[in-house]
XYZ file of C-alpha atoms in Angstrom:
731
model
C -110.391 -120.472 -48.759
C -107.957 -117.607 -47.406
C -110.637 -117.524 -45.019
C -110.492 -120.675 -43.489
C -107.760 -120.690 -41.025
C -108.128 -124.316 -40.211
C -109.894 -126.594 -42.684
C -110.145 -129.796 -40.925
C -110.207 -130.534 -36.600
C -109.995 -134.372 -35.442
C -111.847 -135.534 -32.113
C -114.564 -133.093 -32.040
C -117.218 -133.720 -29.950
C -121.154 -133.007 -31.495
C -123.223 -132.098 -27.834
C -127.022 -133.068 -27.709
C -128.539 -130.259 -25.704
C -131.340 -132.905 -24.491
C -128.785 -136.137 -23.475
C -125.412 -134.850 -21.942
C -124.886 -138.965 -22.558
C -125.106 -138.482 -26.256
C -122.401 -137.116 -27.232
C -120.823 -138.226 -30.777
C -117.470 -137.663 -31.584
C -115.791 -136.967 -34.985
C -114.423 -134.698 -37.770
C -115.364 -131.355 -38.437
C -114.391 -129.896 -41.936
C -114.772 -126.519 -43.071
C -115.282 -125.633 -46.802
C -115.609 -122.227 -48.386
C -119.726 -122.970 -48.646
C -120.674 -125.097 -45.585
C -119.639 -126.683 -42.319
C -119.458 -130.575 -42.057
C -119.335 -132.823 -39.417
C -118.875 -136.533 -40.114
C -119.714 -139.147 -37.513
C -117.247 -142.192 -38.527
C -119.144 -144.853 -36.634
C -122.595 -143.920 -37.558
C -122.237 -142.388 -40.737
C -123.805 -139.149 -39.980
C -123.232 -136.152 -41.831
C -124.032 -132.279 -40.353
C -123.861 -130.157 -42.943
C -124.290 -126.626 -41.963
C -123.967 -123.509 -44.872
C -122.281 -120.542 -43.971
C -125.168 -118.160 -44.997
C -127.493 -120.040 -42.158
C -125.589 -118.967 -39.423
C -126.675 -116.576 -37.421
C -124.156 -115.831 -34.372
C -120.893 -118.080 -33.626
C -119.731 -117.823 -30.003
C -116.792 -118.876 -28.524
C -117.154 -120.514 -24.404
C -115.206 -120.587 -21.702
C -113.049 -123.328 -21.835
C -113.302 -126.600 -19.616
C -111.469 -129.825 -19.242
C -113.014 -131.884 -21.997
C -111.949 -128.695 -24.398
C -113.154 -125.303 -25.712
C -117.025 -125.013 -26.433
C -118.368 -123.672 -30.118
C -122.103 -122.630 -30.126
C -123.840 -122.331 -33.719
C -127.063 -120.879 -34.028
C -128.695 -120.725 -37.453
C -131.224 -118.851 -38.908
C -133.381 -121.385 -39.953
C -133.643 -121.971 -35.976
C -130.451 -125.040 -36.061
C -128.441 -124.804 -32.733
C -125.469 -127.103 -32.581
C -122.331 -126.970 -30.200
C -119.067 -128.625 -30.713
C -116.668 -128.920 -28.549
C -112.915 -128.899 -29.720
C -110.385 -130.539 -28.025
C -107.797 -127.139 -28.166
C -108.677 -123.658 -27.567
C -106.314 -122.349 -30.206
C -108.324 -124.439 -33.214
C -111.735 -123.325 -31.479
C -110.469 -119.912 -31.960
C -109.560 -120.749 -35.627
C -112.685 -122.091 -36.216
C -114.560 -119.505 -34.666
C -112.907 -116.486 -36.690
C -112.854 -118.374 -39.742
C -116.916 -118.752 -39.522
C -117.759 -115.470 -38.718
C -116.232 -114.145 -41.603
C -117.496 -116.939 -43.844
C -121.086 -116.119 -43.055
C -120.429 -112.392 -43.245
C -119.391 -111.545 -46.457
C -118.419 -108.017 -47.681
C -120.558 -107.563 -50.791
C -123.435 -109.075 -52.152
C -121.369 -110.884 -55.048
C -119.947 -112.768 -52.660
C -122.899 -114.855 -51.295
C -122.925 -118.543 -52.028
C -125.023 -118.051 -55.314
C -122.505 -116.494 -57.385
C -120.393 -119.159 -57.210
C -122.901 -122.492 -56.750
C -123.468 -124.716 -59.744
C -125.648 -127.407 -59.582
C -124.573 -131.127 -59.909
C -127.276 -131.944 -62.073
C -126.287 -129.900 -65.121
C -129.658 -127.863 -64.753
C -130.272 -124.843 -67.024
C -128.860 -121.646 -65.114
C -132.320 -120.078 -66.934
C -134.755 -122.694 -65.707
C -137.313 -120.818 -63.271
C -136.645 -117.352 -63.980
C -139.096 -116.886 -66.674
C -141.564 -118.448 -64.547
C -142.939 -114.451 -63.185
C -144.576 -111.841 -65.715
C -145.916 -108.883 -64.117
C -148.475 -108.095 -66.944
C -149.362 -111.569 -67.433
C -150.224 -112.016 -63.877
C -151.858 -107.980 -64.044
C -153.692 -109.483 -67.574
C -154.576 -112.932 -65.150
C -156.759 -109.773 -63.343
C -158.396 -107.900 -65.675
C -155.911 -105.427 -65.939
C -155.419 -102.932 -67.999
C -159.462 -102.086 -68.235
C -161.610 -99.292 -68.328
C -160.721 -98.029 -64.634
C -157.150 -99.189 -64.762
C -154.092 -98.394 -67.058
C -150.818 -99.415 -67.049
C -147.689 -96.951 -66.851
C -144.551 -96.648 -67.901
C -143.467 -93.639 -65.883
C -141.428 -95.897 -63.839
C -139.673 -97.782 -66.585
C -136.204 -96.224 -66.194
C -136.982 -96.603 -61.970
C -136.288 -92.476 -62.066
C -139.750 -92.028 -60.114
C -139.479 -94.825 -57.561
C -136.041 -97.173 -57.625
C -137.686 -99.856 -55.235
C -141.306 -100.118 -57.382
C -141.306 -102.329 -60.652
C -140.947 -101.180 -64.012
C -144.347 -101.236 -65.071
C -147.010 -99.415 -62.323
C -150.942 -99.950 -62.508
C -152.607 -97.001 -61.641
C -156.570 -95.232 -61.848
C -156.928 -94.556 -65.499
C -158.035 -90.971 -64.702
C -154.612 -90.304 -63.127
C -152.377 -87.669 -65.040
C -148.672 -88.088 -64.888
C -148.573 -84.628 -62.910
C -150.753 -86.573 -60.842
C -148.727 -89.322 -60.437
C -145.775 -87.159 -59.919
C -146.884 -85.315 -57.364
C -148.348 -88.384 -55.372
C -144.792 -89.720 -55.527
C -143.301 -86.778 -54.087
C -145.406 -86.972 -51.167
C -144.865 -90.134 -50.338
C -141.976 -91.936 -48.632
C -139.453 -92.987 -50.900
C -141.490 -92.223 -54.115
C -143.729 -95.330 -53.196
C -146.873 -94.062 -54.345
C -150.159 -95.944 -54.275
C -150.430 -98.238 -57.175
C -152.783 -100.940 -57.846
C -151.528 -104.603 -56.338
C -154.633 -107.030 -56.279
C -157.701 -106.550 -58.198
C -161.029 -108.433 -57.588
C -162.113 -109.620 -61.009
C -165.879 -109.961 -60.006
C -166.794 -106.895 -57.796
C -163.666 -104.703 -58.947
C -162.224 -103.933 -55.436
C -159.019 -103.060 -55.767
C -156.036 -103.817 -53.045
C -153.190 -100.964 -53.754
C -150.459 -100.057 -51.511
C -148.098 -97.585 -51.126
C -145.619 -95.926 -48.544
C -146.647 -93.302 -45.745
C -147.332 -89.686 -46.528
C -144.602 -86.927 -45.420
C -147.567 -85.068 -43.973
C -145.804 -83.906 -41.132
C -148.002 -81.795 -38.835
C -150.836 -80.147 -41.269
C -149.163 -80.526 -44.851
C -151.392 -81.733 -47.291
C -150.675 -82.749 -51.391
C -153.627 -82.520 -53.833
C -152.124 -84.650 -56.571
C -151.859 -87.313 -53.558
C -156.089 -86.531 -52.752
C -156.465 -86.890 -56.464
C -154.769 -89.964 -56.757
C -156.853 -91.683 -54.081
C -160.161 -90.637 -55.358
C -159.430 -92.170 -58.389
C -158.446 -95.125 -56.470
C -161.917 -94.928 -55.169
C -163.984 -93.923 -58.352
C -162.220 -96.970 -60.272
C -164.325 -99.345 -57.959
C -168.132 -98.673 -59.277
C -169.659 -100.264 -57.325
C -168.935 -98.793 -53.759
C -169.117 -94.729 -52.835
C -165.977 -95.129 -50.369
C -163.212 -96.853 -49.792
C -160.296 -97.590 -46.791
C -157.156 -96.552 -45.834
C -155.685 -99.067 -43.505
C -152.391 -98.020 -41.706
C -150.771 -101.085 -40.596
C -148.917 -99.262 -37.495
C -150.002 -98.401 -34.007
C -151.161 -95.050 -33.921
C -149.287 -94.017 -31.690
C -146.418 -95.107 -33.932
C -148.025 -93.062 -36.583
C -148.170 -90.209 -34.737
C -144.932 -89.892 -33.191
C -143.581 -89.957 -37.381
C -145.252 -86.659 -37.931
C -142.312 -85.117 -35.848
C -140.201 -86.649 -38.246
C -142.088 -84.704 -41.435
C -143.973 -88.380 -41.942
C -147.012 -89.671 -40.751
C -150.386 -90.458 -41.755
C -153.184 -88.988 -43.820
C -155.736 -86.088 -42.898
C -159.173 -87.206 -42.934
C -159.812 -83.735 -43.711
C -158.429 -83.443 -46.833
C -159.530 -87.229 -48.291
C -163.416 -87.077 -48.595
C -165.658 -90.757 -48.727
C -162.651 -92.214 -47.480
C -161.849 -94.420 -44.264
C -159.111 -94.779 -42.112
C -158.163 -97.047 -39.872
C -155.296 -98.353 -37.860
C -154.879 -101.542 -37.148
C -151.906 -102.246 -35.231
C -149.223 -104.617 -36.345
C -145.651 -104.000 -34.433
C -142.625 -102.498 -36.040
C -139.360 -104.172 -36.805
C -137.979 -104.062 -33.310
C -140.511 -105.222 -31.168
C -140.458 -108.119 -33.681
C -136.917 -109.005 -33.967
C -136.796 -109.055 -30.094
C -140.156 -111.290 -29.995
C -138.478 -113.560 -31.966
C -135.267 -113.870 -29.743
C -137.548 -114.671 -26.538
C -139.223 -117.843 -28.943
C -135.434 -118.986 -29.712
C -134.596 -118.783 -25.967
C -137.882 -120.241 -24.975
C -137.418 -123.392 -27.850
C -133.422 -123.565 -26.403
C -134.598 -124.443 -22.599
C -133.280 -127.942 -21.385
C -135.863 -130.073 -20.514
C -138.425 -127.493 -19.924
C -141.813 -127.920 -17.539
C -145.331 -127.266 -19.382
C -145.576 -124.213 -17.216
C -141.934 -122.863 -18.238
C -142.816 -123.253 -21.860
C -146.028 -121.745 -22.341
C -145.504 -118.580 -20.039
C -142.217 -118.453 -22.103
C -144.129 -118.675 -25.393
C -146.836 -116.208 -23.900
C -144.334 -113.559 -23.015
C -142.310 -113.582 -26.278
C -145.756 -112.338 -28.126
C -144.642 -113.922 -31.685
C -148.318 -115.793 -31.332
C -149.552 -112.419 -30.676
C -147.897 -110.681 -33.467
C -148.904 -113.722 -35.866
C -152.430 -113.033 -35.103
C -152.138 -109.342 -35.504
C -151.077 -109.790 -39.092
C -153.813 -112.102 -39.776
C -156.299 -110.467 -38.461
C -155.358 -107.207 -40.596
C -154.991 -109.084 -43.632
C -158.663 -110.838 -42.828
C -159.840 -107.295 -42.464
C -158.567 -106.424 -45.931
C -160.175 -109.526 -47.329
C -163.623 -109.032 -45.919
C -163.587 -105.319 -47.050
C -162.223 -106.354 -50.904
C -164.964 -109.605 -50.745
C -168.061 -107.130 -49.369
C -166.908 -104.616 -53.052
C -164.888 -101.797 -50.914
C -161.788 -101.143 -52.026
C -158.553 -100.889 -49.978
C -155.043 -99.078 -49.721
C -152.446 -100.563 -46.933
C -149.206 -98.674 -45.973
C -146.935 -98.906 -43.154
C -144.177 -96.882 -43.277
C -142.297 -97.670 -46.092
C -144.260 -99.659 -47.391
C -142.007 -103.294 -48.059
C -142.364 -104.725 -44.387
C -145.810 -104.717 -42.802
C -147.509 -103.659 -46.265
C -145.920 -106.984 -47.925
C -147.083 -109.006 -44.965
C -150.973 -107.936 -45.308
C -151.230 -106.815 -48.936
C -149.819 -110.931 -49.824
C -151.613 -112.500 -47.274
C -154.963 -110.687 -48.213
C -154.708 -111.995 -51.930
C -153.998 -115.859 -50.693
C -156.866 -115.514 -48.787
C -159.287 -113.948 -51.919
C -157.788 -115.741 -54.890
C -157.112 -119.571 -55.127
C -154.484 -119.404 -57.739
C -152.523 -117.917 -54.829
C -152.690 -121.234 -53.156
C -151.181 -123.286 -55.804
C -147.555 -124.247 -56.009
C -147.414 -122.190 -59.430
C -149.839 -119.012 -57.948
C -147.194 -119.035 -54.796
C -144.228 -118.562 -56.510
C -146.220 -115.741 -58.288
C -147.732 -113.979 -55.249
C -143.660 -113.568 -53.539
C -142.884 -112.416 -56.847
C -144.775 -110.157 -57.023
C -145.705 -108.581 -53.611
C -142.130 -108.785 -52.220
C -139.512 -109.340 -54.925
C -141.184 -106.519 -57.764
C -142.618 -104.395 -55.118
C -139.524 -104.426 -52.819
C -138.415 -105.695 -49.690
C -135.158 -105.115 -47.899
C -134.018 -108.623 -47.707
C -130.421 -108.100 -47.654
C -131.218 -105.660 -44.607
C -133.945 -107.756 -42.933
C -132.368 -111.247 -43.302
C -128.543 -109.657 -42.413
C -127.179 -111.670 -45.585
C -123.910 -109.517 -45.969
C -121.071 -107.672 -43.096
C -121.871 -104.296 -42.217
C -125.611 -104.536 -42.147
C -127.064 -102.604 -39.000
C -128.438 -104.949 -35.976
C -130.908 -102.837 -35.891
C -132.354 -103.532 -39.514
C -132.207 -107.368 -38.808
C -135.901 -108.591 -38.472
C -138.093 -111.358 -39.588
C -140.414 -109.788 -41.403
C -140.867 -112.704 -44.141
C -140.508 -115.362 -41.374
C -143.839 -114.075 -40.128
C -145.377 -113.881 -43.134
C -144.245 -117.692 -44.180
C -146.093 -118.484 -40.186
C -148.957 -117.146 -41.019
C -149.421 -118.613 -44.533
C -148.946 -121.904 -42.247
C -152.015 -120.371 -40.050
C -153.822 -120.633 -42.721
C -152.703 -123.767 -44.192
C -153.677 -125.480 -40.797
C -157.019 -124.067 -40.658
C -157.913 -124.846 -44.575
C -155.477 -127.836 -44.822
C -157.615 -129.122 -48.574
C -157.231 -125.152 -49.912
C -153.423 -125.497 -50.247
C -151.586 -127.131 -53.211
C -148.280 -126.869 -51.064
C -147.670 -128.147 -48.195
C -145.307 -127.449 -44.791
C -142.068 -128.445 -46.854
C -142.254 -126.233 -49.652
C -143.044 -123.074 -46.559
C -139.872 -124.752 -44.702
C -137.386 -124.621 -47.775
C -138.829 -121.163 -49.566
C -137.801 -119.689 -45.754
C -134.385 -121.600 -45.909
C -133.333 -120.804 -49.407
C -134.140 -116.845 -48.414
C -131.165 -117.370 -45.957
C -128.933 -119.715 -47.683
C -128.661 -117.198 -50.471
C -127.782 -120.461 -52.822
C -130.106 -118.788 -55.306
C -130.231 -115.550 -57.039
C -134.303 -115.187 -56.120
C -133.751 -113.220 -52.834
C -130.767 -111.260 -53.457
C -131.350 -107.608 -53.500
C -133.809 -105.567 -52.424
C -136.314 -104.328 -55.541
C -136.551 -104.664 -58.651
C -133.793 -102.602 -59.932
C -131.416 -104.516 -57.704
C -131.463 -107.477 -59.235
C -131.361 -106.320 -62.669
C -128.026 -104.243 -61.774
C -126.789 -107.939 -60.750
C -127.533 -109.499 -63.346
C -128.643 -112.685 -60.984
C -131.009 -113.946 -64.135
C -127.390 -114.808 -65.678
C -125.412 -115.563 -63.086
C -127.297 -117.496 -60.657
C -129.925 -120.066 -60.489
C -133.998 -119.849 -59.398
C -135.290 -121.285 -56.123
C -138.473 -121.618 -58.502
C -136.036 -123.519 -61.277
C -135.447 -126.098 -57.849
C -138.611 -126.344 -56.856
C -140.108 -127.257 -60.281
C -138.192 -130.549 -60.315
C -139.232 -131.826 -56.845
C -142.860 -130.600 -57.409
C -143.922 -134.207 -55.886
C -142.272 -133.122 -52.529
C -144.284 -130.020 -51.874
C -147.252 -131.167 -52.516
C -150.722 -131.464 -50.329
C -152.387 -135.065 -50.558
C -155.507 -133.753 -48.870
C -155.463 -130.207 -51.911
C -159.277 -130.114 -53.032
C -159.320 -128.961 -56.059
C -162.603 -128.221 -56.281
C -162.790 -126.350 -53.845
C -161.281 -123.373 -55.753
C -164.728 -122.906 -57.033
C -167.112 -123.853 -53.713
C -164.479 -121.685 -51.688
C -162.489 -119.162 -53.553
C -162.411 -116.838 -50.731
C -160.992 -118.347 -47.101
C -161.560 -115.903 -44.178
C -159.398 -117.429 -41.417
C -160.962 -117.383 -37.344
C -158.690 -115.028 -35.420
C -159.769 -116.781 -32.294
C -156.643 -116.800 -29.592
C -157.114 -120.621 -29.570
C -156.696 -120.916 -34.026
C -153.274 -120.104 -33.333
C -150.447 -122.531 -32.922
C -147.275 -122.806 -32.236
C -145.286 -124.231 -35.499
C -143.154 -126.776 -33.954
C -141.510 -128.004 -37.360
C -140.230 -124.535 -37.973
C -138.632 -123.514 -34.597
C -138.118 -127.030 -33.126
C -137.021 -128.550 -36.104
C -133.666 -130.078 -35.749
C -134.607 -130.776 -32.280
C -134.475 -134.682 -31.687
C -137.351 -136.067 -29.607
C -139.937 -133.581 -30.000
C -141.726 -134.697 -33.188
C -143.685 -137.310 -33.795
C -142.363 -140.796 -35.259
C -143.529 -140.286 -38.821
C -145.305 -137.848 -40.932
C -148.495 -138.558 -41.591
C -148.157 -136.141 -44.806
C -145.207 -138.019 -46.338
C -147.046 -141.550 -45.629
C -150.530 -140.628 -47.207
C -148.007 -139.101 -50.185
C -146.610 -142.711 -50.222
C -149.570 -144.670 -50.483
C -151.035 -142.408 -53.083
C -147.866 -143.009 -55.139
C -147.657 -146.896 -54.514
C -151.262 -146.907 -55.769
C -151.086 -145.155 -58.690
C -147.612 -147.252 -59.425
C -149.883 -150.268 -59.027
C -152.582 -149.172 -60.955
C -150.700 -148.123 -63.844
C -148.722 -151.176 -63.787
C -152.492 -153.292 -62.996
C -153.704 -152.244 -66.249
C -150.884 -152.645 -68.728
C -150.870 -156.283 -66.847
C -154.667 -156.670 -67.770
C -153.513 -155.436 -71.180
C -151.073 -158.316 -72.043
C -153.246 -160.418 -70.252
C -155.738 -159.937 -72.737
C -153.744 -160.004 -75.673
C -152.558 -163.477 -74.925
C -155.996 -164.929 -74.315
C -157.034 -163.991 -77.467
C -154.222 -164.975 -78.790
C -154.014 -168.478 -77.433
C -157.895 -168.735 -78.201
C -157.146 -167.904 -81.728
C -154.290 -170.780 -82.268
C -156.050 -173.597 -81.017
C -160.037 -173.073 -80.476
C -161.210 -170.963 -76.915
C -162.838 -173.736 -75.593
C -159.609 -175.940 -74.682
C -157.598 -172.553 -73.369
C -158.714 -172.682 -69.864
C -157.068 -176.615 -69.964
C -154.259 -175.572 -71.452
C -153.012 -173.349 -68.931
C -153.818 -175.513 -65.820
C -152.010 -178.033 -67.842
C -148.817 -176.230 -67.875
C -146.344 -176.065 -64.937
C -145.378 -172.486 -63.870
C -141.865 -172.776 -65.072
C -143.490 -172.929 -68.639
C -146.497 -170.415 -68.060
C -144.758 -168.165 -70.499
C -143.910 -170.577 -73.331
C -146.231 -170.384 -75.911
C -144.795 -173.368 -77.361
C -145.374 -175.805 -74.313
C -148.719 -174.067 -73.994
C -149.614 -175.362 -77.224
C -147.815 -178.249 -77.779
C -148.636 -179.924 -73.989
C -152.271 -179.602 -74.807
C -153.585 -183.149 -74.162
C -157.173 -182.178 -74.511
C -156.365 -180.623 -78.037
C -155.004 -183.645 -79.974
C -155.132 -181.689 -83.104
C -152.314 -178.756 -82.102
C -149.531 -180.570 -83.614
C -151.631 -181.656 -86.714
C -152.156 -177.864 -87.067
C -148.781 -176.868 -86.552
C -147.417 -179.708 -88.971
C -150.300 -179.422 -91.804
C -149.136 -175.756 -91.506
C -145.702 -176.546 -92.960
C -144.047 -174.588 -90.368
C -141.781 -174.577 -87.453
C -144.035 -174.095 -84.126
C -142.344 -170.724 -83.527
C -143.035 -169.608 -87.327
C -146.264 -170.815 -86.394
C -146.908 -168.529 -83.002
C -145.444 -165.485 -85.114
C -148.004 -166.222 -88.299
C -150.534 -166.043 -85.264
C -148.935 -162.449 -83.762
C -149.095 -161.399 -87.871
C -153.012 -162.131 -88.098
C -153.964 -161.035 -84.668
C -153.997 -157.197 -83.917
C -155.164 -155.344 -80.603
C -157.746 -152.460 -81.923
C -155.769 -149.181 -81.970
C -152.452 -150.862 -83.044
C -152.918 -151.672 -86.430
C -149.929 -149.982 -87.736
C -148.204 -151.651 -90.694
C -148.071 -155.043 -89.213
C -146.589 -154.823 -85.664
C -148.632 -156.231 -82.755
C -150.124 -154.741 -79.366
C -147.308 -157.304 -78.406
C -143.914 -155.697 -80.651
C -145.130 -152.624 -79.638
C -142.701 -150.222 -77.809
C -143.632 -148.261 -74.052
C -140.646 -146.343 -73.497
C -140.615 -143.522 -75.707
C -137.391 -141.423 -74.645
C -134.661 -144.088 -75.447
C -134.384 -144.749 -72.115
C -135.660 -148.536 -71.874
C -135.526 -150.133 -75.419
C -137.626 -152.915 -76.148
C -136.082 -154.330 -78.559
C -138.367 -155.803 -80.347
C -138.432 -156.961 -83.830
C -141.337 -157.857 -85.654
C -139.789 -161.034 -87.305
C -138.948 -162.200 -83.593
C -141.482 -165.231 -82.424
C -142.731 -164.568 -79.432
C -141.526 -161.216 -77.125
C -140.868 -162.876 -73.678
C -138.008 -160.662 -72.940
C -139.962 -157.552 -73.052
C -142.998 -159.284 -70.731
C -140.063 -159.948 -68.309
C -138.761 -156.450 -68.354
C -142.174 -155.170 -67.734
C -142.826 -157.292 -64.834
C -139.658 -156.667 -63.436
C -139.581 -152.500 -63.585
C -142.424 -151.980 -60.922
C -141.367 -152.677 -57.146
C -144.906 -154.494 -56.031
C -143.981 -153.902 -52.256
C -142.295 -150.525 -50.927
C -140.577 -150.302 -47.653
C -142.105 -149.188 -44.944
C -141.230 -145.323 -44.211
C -140.957 -146.549 -40.263
C -137.913 -148.444 -40.099
C -135.800 -146.024 -42.379
C -133.466 -144.136 -40.526
C -130.306 -143.801 -42.998
C -129.890 -143.476 -46.534
C -127.408 -145.864 -48.584
C -125.283 -143.062 -49.499
C -124.685 -142.989 -45.118
C -126.814 -139.382 -45.147
C -129.457 -140.456 -42.438
C -133.216 -139.248 -42.406
C -133.881 -135.797 -40.627
C -137.602 -135.846 -39.308
C -137.464 -132.511 -42.026
C -136.477 -134.286 -44.695
C -138.197 -136.369 -47.082
C -137.968 -139.584 -47.638
C -138.306 -141.202 -51.264
C -139.181 -144.763 -52.687
C -137.866 -145.759 -55.955
C -140.514 -146.944 -58.088
C -138.774 -149.540 -59.579
C -137.067 -151.690 -56.318
C -138.834 -150.042 -53.822
C -136.571 -148.816 -51.818
C -136.073 -145.853 -49.895
C -133.219 -142.731 -50.721
C -132.517 -139.258 -49.779
C -133.186 -136.405 -52.198
C -129.693 -136.597 -53.718
C -130.049 -140.581 -54.276
C -133.283 -140.517 -56.599
C -133.054 -137.259 -58.864
C -133.674 -139.295 -62.158
C -137.328 -139.615 -63.229
C -137.905 -141.950 -66.291
C -140.973 -144.439 -67.559
C -141.090 -147.816 -66.191
C -141.804 -150.684 -68.683
C -143.879 -152.066 -66.719
C -146.235 -148.253 -66.412
C -149.196 -148.447 -69.085
C -148.949 -144.525 -68.702
C -145.364 -144.054 -69.880
C -144.872 -141.299 -67.834
C -141.800 -140.268 -65.745
C -141.359 -141.587 -62.010
C -138.231 -141.410 -59.610
C -135.956 -144.083 -59.512
C -132.587 -144.262 -57.691
C -129.437 -144.469 -59.538
C -129.063 -148.055 -59.284
C -132.406 -148.543 -61.052
C -131.877 -145.858 -63.602
C -128.347 -147.566 -64.477
C -130.092 -151.073 -65.227
C -132.929 -149.880 -66.785
C -130.700 -147.710 -69.298
C -127.472 -150.339 -69.762
C -128.490 -153.384 -68.775
C -128.971 -156.513 -71.282
C -132.723 -157.704 -71.962
C -133.703 -160.425 -69.637
C -134.094 -164.185 -70.166
C -136.769 -166.401 -69.951
C -134.331 -168.000 -67.174
C -134.551 -164.901 -65.285
C -138.257 -165.207 -65.387
C -138.339 -168.893 -64.210
C -136.322 -167.261 -61.514
C -138.834 -164.473 -60.540
C -141.451 -166.893 -61.004
C -139.575 -169.445 -57.899
C -138.538 -166.044 -55.902
C -142.672 -165.572 -55.821
């Protein structure tokens, strides 16, 4: 808080970049974690995380005030007009300081506490490197687990457990590590279980113009021989050849083909981090144009080169995947083996293995290729102050974009949707979770992130329904396990939802994925409710038929008024055709309710004969949130039936007309709109964070409900027959 010079500024104007007339006046708040703009008239709140802020620029003051432009790493671009220049300067200085902490331990993750008492350990145990390699069938006769790096002494940016050819001895491993940049020797990344072709990764060799290393040559031969189905292998250098040649002058470079027999070498021309940084900057400038013409936008998109770079990365990954599919092992490297190597190895694995195309598998892929084998998230994302601008580059953003391109070509092969990719991308920069803090496995252990921060995977596991793809076909894991994308230029798209996500007026009015998910959820809810109602009707039919004869049952039901439809006493006594009903009850020497109780006790639905408890007195909710309150001595549990009918929303509100949540949070284009399965209203993510079983569902599985319905289900008294009559009148 000591960095906040002015915590509150009133009469601040939020400018709409596309319409000068849509200025909104409100109050700007600065907290220790966010900038919050509140529009008191429209009840609109705009939240900007300090860690998302990429740049803050104070522009020249005008007669209306002093403009302050904030550009964010998640491509949000807002301009506030602050009345007094002094206040604008104070806000600008505060945001610059707050958005660039001095140390990693000053990041938001180390101070964030979940509001819903989520266990801090949740999500940290989702990934285990050994288990993932066991899934691939490693160790085996050709590949072994090495603990030579257990203390991170061999390579501090690699994981402690390395998988190497079984023929590789310790001297070979040590010699190869000395010959590779930063000690990042060739190790196993992915093994195809069927043909035993392997993807290995490393950094560039320290070959210079003529140096060689026999241990490194032996290690690559071991990788080649570990695949008995092929007599040769590929070494893929993801850099342009000219870049690799330039690195020779610094004592690095690439492998000399003369010293590596039965190995083919291929350069695939992905540009370096500096070109990628410049390309993204040009793309952002194009997206920020006000009212561009078609030719201006398309020419700007072309000149940025962004889609060309995306295609180059996908093309390289597709080549690796094709080689593995053909049974040829591939060793991949770039310069230091943690930028282009991470992109291509992970994308190739995604194409080859359907497990990585599931929500859980994609997390595993990121953990393995980006977090365990190292990527400089701190530098590439510019998370703290003091990072050199030339080290910042959108490497992970490109990876997420490439994955999205694959989902567009294979929409039924991915379990996750676009929102899942955007959420991961956002939280790489938000630093709300400790998952992406640090540059390697060792950094995260030294920072004790597992004990001190929350995991992003724990958060996403709570909202799996938000990230599910309704088009996903699990059967494709067998019928189409390998996906190789088309790399024609016309197959690559500009990702509007990423780079223009916060721009109003450029998105479809409705999100087709959300509509389909809503229809799917609504149908599931109604089907579940229908199953329970059918069971209840079957029980009532048998019960009433047992009481006074099956032949007069339908006539008795027809004679009832709507208000008596659940009054079993009336059903028995008002049946004019059954003249013996009252005589039957009188001859039994019991009251009408007792008679019905006897009928209940003598009738049991098959499968529910547990100690005399009938189907009518069976509780549907097992976790204690909603208690049936059934007593075996009670005659008929009308209250329970009413509770079941009232707990399920038959009609859900349309997504089209939902613009703001009841908590005043506006629904943006990128935000998920949630239906309460109990009342059918629409809420934001914050207002529908409770999952409970509904009494009216047959499955008893927890479903999302709003806070009001949760309290009503948990604390409200049992409904009465009068409530049921009111419910009928409303119907």
